[in-house]
Short mmCIF file of C-alpha atoms and ligand atoms in Angstrom, two decimals:
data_model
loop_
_atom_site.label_atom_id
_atom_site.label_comp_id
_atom_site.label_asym_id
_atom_site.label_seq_id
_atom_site.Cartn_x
_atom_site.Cartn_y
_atom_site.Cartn_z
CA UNK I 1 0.00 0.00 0.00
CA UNK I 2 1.15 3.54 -0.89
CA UNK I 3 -0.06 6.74 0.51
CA UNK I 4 -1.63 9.74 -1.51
CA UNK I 5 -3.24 12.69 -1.25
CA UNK I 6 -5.79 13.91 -3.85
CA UNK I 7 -7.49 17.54 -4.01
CA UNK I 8 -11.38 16.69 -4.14
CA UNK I 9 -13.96 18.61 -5.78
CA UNK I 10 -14.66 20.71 -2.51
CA UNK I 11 -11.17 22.05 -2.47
CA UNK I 12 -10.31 19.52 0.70
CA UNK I 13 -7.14 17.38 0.58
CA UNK I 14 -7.78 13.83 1.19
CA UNK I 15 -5.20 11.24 1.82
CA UNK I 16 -5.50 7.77 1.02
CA UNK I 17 -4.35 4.45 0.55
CA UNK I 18 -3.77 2.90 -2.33
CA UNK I 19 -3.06 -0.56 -3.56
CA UNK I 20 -2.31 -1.88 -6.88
CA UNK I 21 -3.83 -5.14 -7.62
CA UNK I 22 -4.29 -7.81 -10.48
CA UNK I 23 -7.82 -6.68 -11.24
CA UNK I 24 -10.10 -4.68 -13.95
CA UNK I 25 -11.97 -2.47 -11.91
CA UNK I 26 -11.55 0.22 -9.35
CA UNK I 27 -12.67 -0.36 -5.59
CA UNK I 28 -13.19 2.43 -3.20
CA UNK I 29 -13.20 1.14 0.56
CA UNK I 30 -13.40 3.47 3.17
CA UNK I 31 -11.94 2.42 6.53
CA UNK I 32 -10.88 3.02 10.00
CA UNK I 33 -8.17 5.05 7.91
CA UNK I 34 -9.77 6.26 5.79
CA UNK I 35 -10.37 5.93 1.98
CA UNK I 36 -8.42 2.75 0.62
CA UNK I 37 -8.31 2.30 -3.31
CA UNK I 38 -7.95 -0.80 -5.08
CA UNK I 39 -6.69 -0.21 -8.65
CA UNK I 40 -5.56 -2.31 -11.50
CA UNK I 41 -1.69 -2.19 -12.17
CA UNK I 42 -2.23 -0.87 -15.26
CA UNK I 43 -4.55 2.09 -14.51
CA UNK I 44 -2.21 5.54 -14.63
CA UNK I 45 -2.29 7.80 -12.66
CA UNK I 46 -4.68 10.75 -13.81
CA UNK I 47 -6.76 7.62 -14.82
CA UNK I 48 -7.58 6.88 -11.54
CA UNK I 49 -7.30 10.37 -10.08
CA UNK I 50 -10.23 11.30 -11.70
CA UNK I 51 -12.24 8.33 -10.98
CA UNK I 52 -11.84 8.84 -7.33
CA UNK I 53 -12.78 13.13 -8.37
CA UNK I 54 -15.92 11.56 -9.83
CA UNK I 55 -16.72 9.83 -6.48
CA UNK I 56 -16.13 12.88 -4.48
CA UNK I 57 -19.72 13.15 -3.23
CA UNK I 58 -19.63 9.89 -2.12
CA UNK I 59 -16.51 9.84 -0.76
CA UNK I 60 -17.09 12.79 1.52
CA UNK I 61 -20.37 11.62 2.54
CA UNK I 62 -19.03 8.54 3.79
CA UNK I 63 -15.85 9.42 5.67
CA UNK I 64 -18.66 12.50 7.51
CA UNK I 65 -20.99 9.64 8.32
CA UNK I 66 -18.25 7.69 9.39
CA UNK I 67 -16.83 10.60 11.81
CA UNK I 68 -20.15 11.08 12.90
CA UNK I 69 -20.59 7.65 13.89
CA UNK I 70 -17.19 7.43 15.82
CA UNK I 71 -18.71 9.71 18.50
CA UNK I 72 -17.96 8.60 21.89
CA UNK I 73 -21.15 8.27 24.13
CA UNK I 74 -22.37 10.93 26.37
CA UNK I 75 -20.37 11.32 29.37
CA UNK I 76 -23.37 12.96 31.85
CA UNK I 77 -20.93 15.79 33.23
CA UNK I 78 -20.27 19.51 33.55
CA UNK I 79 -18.99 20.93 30.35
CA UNK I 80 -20.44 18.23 28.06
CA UNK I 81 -21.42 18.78 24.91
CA UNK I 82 -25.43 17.86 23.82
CA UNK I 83 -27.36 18.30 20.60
CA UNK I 84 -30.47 20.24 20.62
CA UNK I 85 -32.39 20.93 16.92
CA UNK I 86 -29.42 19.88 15.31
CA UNK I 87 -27.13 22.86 17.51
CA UNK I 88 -24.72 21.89 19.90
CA UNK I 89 -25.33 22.99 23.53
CA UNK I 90 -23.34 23.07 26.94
CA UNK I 91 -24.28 21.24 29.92
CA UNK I 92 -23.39 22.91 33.12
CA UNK I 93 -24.44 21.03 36.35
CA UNK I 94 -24.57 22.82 39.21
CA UNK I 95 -24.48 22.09 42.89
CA UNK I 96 -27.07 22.66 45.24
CA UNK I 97 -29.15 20.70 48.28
CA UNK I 98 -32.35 21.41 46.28
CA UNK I 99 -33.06 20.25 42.90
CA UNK I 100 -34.05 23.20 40.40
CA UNK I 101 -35.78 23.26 36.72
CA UNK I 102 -33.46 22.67 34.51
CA UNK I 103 -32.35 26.54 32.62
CA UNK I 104 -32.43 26.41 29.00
CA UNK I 105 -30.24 29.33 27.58
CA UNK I 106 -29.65 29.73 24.17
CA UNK I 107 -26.78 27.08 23.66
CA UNK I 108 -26.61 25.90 27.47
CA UNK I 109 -28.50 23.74 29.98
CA UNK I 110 -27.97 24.08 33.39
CA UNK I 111 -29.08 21.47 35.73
CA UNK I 112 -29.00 21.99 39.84
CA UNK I 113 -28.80 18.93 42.02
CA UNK I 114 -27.63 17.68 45.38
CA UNK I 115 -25.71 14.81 43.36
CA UNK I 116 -23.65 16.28 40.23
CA UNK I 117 -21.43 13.18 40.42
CA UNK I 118 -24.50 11.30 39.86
CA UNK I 119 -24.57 10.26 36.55
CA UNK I 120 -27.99 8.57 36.29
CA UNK I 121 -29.49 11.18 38.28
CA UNK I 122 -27.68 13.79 35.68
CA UNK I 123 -29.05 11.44 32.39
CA UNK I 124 -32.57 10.99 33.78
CA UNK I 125 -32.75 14.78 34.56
CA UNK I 126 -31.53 15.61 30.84
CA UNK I 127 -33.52 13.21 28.91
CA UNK I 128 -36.60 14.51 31.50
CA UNK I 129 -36.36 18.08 29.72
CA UNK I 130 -35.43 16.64 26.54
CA UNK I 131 -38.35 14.66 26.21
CA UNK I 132 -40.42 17.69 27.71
CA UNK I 133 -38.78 20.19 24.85
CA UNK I 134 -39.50 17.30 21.78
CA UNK I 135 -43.36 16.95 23.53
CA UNK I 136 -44.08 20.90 23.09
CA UNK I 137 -41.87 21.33 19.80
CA UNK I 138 -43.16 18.40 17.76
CA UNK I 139 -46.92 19.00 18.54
CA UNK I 140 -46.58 22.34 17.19
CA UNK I 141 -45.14 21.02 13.92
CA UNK I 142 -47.82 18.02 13.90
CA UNK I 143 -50.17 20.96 13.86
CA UNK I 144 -48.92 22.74 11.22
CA UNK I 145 -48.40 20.04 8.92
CA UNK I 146 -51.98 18.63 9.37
CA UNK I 147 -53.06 21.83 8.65
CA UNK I 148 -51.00 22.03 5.37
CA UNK I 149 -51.89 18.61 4.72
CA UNK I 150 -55.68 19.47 5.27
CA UNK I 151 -56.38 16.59 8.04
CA UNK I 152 -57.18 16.97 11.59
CA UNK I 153 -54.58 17.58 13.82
CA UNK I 154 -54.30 13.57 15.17
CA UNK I 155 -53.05 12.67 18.47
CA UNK I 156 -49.56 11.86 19.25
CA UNK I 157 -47.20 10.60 21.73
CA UNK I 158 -43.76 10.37 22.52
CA UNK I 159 -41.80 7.11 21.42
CA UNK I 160 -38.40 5.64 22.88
CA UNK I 161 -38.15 2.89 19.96
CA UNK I 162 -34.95 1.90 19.17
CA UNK I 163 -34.66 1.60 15.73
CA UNK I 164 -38.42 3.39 14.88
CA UNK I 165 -38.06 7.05 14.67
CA UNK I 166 -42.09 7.55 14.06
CA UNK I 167 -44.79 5.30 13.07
CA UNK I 168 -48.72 5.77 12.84
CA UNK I 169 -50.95 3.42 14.01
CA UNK I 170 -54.42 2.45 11.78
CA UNK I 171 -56.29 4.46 14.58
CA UNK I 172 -54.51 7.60 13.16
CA UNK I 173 -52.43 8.07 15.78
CA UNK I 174 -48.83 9.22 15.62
CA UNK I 175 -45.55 7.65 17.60
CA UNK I 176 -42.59 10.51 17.75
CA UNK I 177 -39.40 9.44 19.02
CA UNK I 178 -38.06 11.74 21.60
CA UNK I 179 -34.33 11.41 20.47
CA UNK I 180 -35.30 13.97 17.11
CA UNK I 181 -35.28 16.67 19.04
CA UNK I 182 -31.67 16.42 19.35
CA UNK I 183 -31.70 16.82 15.13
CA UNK I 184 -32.11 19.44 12.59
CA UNK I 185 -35.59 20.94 12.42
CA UNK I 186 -35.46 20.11 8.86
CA UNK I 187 -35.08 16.24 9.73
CA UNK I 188 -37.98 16.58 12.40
CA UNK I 189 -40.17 18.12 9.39
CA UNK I 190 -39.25 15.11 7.38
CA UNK I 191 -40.27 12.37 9.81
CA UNK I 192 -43.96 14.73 11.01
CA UNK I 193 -44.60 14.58 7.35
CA UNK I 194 -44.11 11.20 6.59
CA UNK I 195 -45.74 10.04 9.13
CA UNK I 196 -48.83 12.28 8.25
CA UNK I 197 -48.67 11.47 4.78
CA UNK I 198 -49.39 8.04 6.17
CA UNK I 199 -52.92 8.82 7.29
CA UNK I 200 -53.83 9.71 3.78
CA UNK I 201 -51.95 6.57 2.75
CA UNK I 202 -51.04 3.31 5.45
CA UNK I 203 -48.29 2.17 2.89
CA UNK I 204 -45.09 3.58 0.81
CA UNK I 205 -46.58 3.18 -2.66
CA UNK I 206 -46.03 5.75 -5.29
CA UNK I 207 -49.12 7.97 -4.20
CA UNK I 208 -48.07 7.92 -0.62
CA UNK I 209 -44.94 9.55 -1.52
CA UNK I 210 -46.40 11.69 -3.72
CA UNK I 211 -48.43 13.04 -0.73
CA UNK I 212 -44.52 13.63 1.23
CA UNK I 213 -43.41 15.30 -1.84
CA UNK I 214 -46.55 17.44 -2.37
CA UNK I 215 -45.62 19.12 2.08
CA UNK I 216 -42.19 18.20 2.09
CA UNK I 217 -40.63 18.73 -1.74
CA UNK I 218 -36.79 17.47 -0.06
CA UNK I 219 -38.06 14.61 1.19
CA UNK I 220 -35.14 11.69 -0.33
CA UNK I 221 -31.95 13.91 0.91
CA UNK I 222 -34.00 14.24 4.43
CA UNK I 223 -34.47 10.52 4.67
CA UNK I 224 -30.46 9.91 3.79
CA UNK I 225 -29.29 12.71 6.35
CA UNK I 226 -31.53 10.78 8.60
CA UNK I 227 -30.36 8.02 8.58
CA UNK I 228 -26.45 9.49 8.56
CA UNK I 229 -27.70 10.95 11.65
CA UNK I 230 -29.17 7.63 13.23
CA UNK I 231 -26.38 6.42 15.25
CA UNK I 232 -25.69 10.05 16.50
CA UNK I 233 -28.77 10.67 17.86
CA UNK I 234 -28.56 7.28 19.50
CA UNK I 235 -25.86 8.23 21.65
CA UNK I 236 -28.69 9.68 24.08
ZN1 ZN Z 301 -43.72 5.12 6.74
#
């Protein structure tokens, strides 16, 4: 294996590995270290250069995801780092013999408790407000979707699947799971609307996603990032 570096189409330098083998095609791997290349011996050079330019998109999407899902889990202490609508937010935990309301301020949460070391006590009081914030925040989008949709506002409930990030029963009611709230409004959108579309339409035929499309035109890159974003917002 030799290393390389190639300029890709966004202007960033990637380095990667490549190894010259006795085959026809070219095979992009990427890695713990990154991007590895299998080539053909005979392939020169710019040849391959500007397969792996043509793959660019790919390529970058891939090594992001893959950073993404290298995240270490949450440590519950001070000075941690938690997602919130897809921003990045502070948690300060504070001190004190009686428990407070968590504050909410701008890119911080500060929690007060007699046990900071605690950290169950610290998790449980987090995901508490979390689940509190996704309750109040994905109603109001429920509501205005329906509305653009032109159905009743239908009742809904918080979910804490682990691999279901909404669902609607044949009742017409509608499962959230709380961990969105840590993404993107844009991704929250996505999964309200498609699970709204779904009491037009119980199935994923043509004219269900039609009915997406028609309140949510960006619907396929929402449902990639979405899944890019799966593990992350697992680590809560
Ligand atoms: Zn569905």
């Amino acid at each position: 294996m030799t290393k390389k570096t190639i300029q890709l189409g966004n202007g960033e330098i990637l380095t990667y590995q490549l190894e010259r083998r006795a085959r026809r095609t070219v095979g992009l791997k990427i890695t713990d270290d990154g991007l590895v290349v299998h080539a053909p011996k005979y392939l020169l050079e710019f040849q391959l250069k500007n397969l792996i330019l043509k793959k660019s998109d790919w390529i970058s999407n891939k090594l992001a995801t893959r950073k993404l899902n290298q995240k270490p889990p949450i440590t519950w202490q001070d000075g941690e780092t938690i997602p919130l609508l897809g921003l990045d937010m502070t948690l300060y935990i504070v001190s004190d013999s009686k428990k407070q309301p968590p504050q909410f301020n701008h890119d911080s949460l500060t929690i007060v408790l007699p046990q900071p070391e605690d950290e169950e006590v610290v998790k449980k009081t987090v995901i508490q407000w979390y689940k509190k914030q996704a309750l109040t925040d994905f109603g109001r989008r429920i509501a205005l979707f329906a509305a653009k949709l032109g159905v009743t506002t239908p009742p809904f409930k918080l979910s804490n699947a682990r691999s279901r990030w909404g669902s609607c029963t044949s009742q017409g009611d509608i499962r959230l799971n709380w961990r969105l709230i840590q993404a993107p409004p844009s991704i929250i959108n996505y999964v309200v609307c498609h699970e709204l579309a779904h009491l037009k339409e119980m199935n994923h035929s043509a004219q269900y996603w039609a009915i997406v499309e028609g309140i949510y035109p960006h619907y396929k890159a929402a449902e990639k990032e979405l899944k890019q974003l799966s593990a992350v917002l697992h680590r809560m």
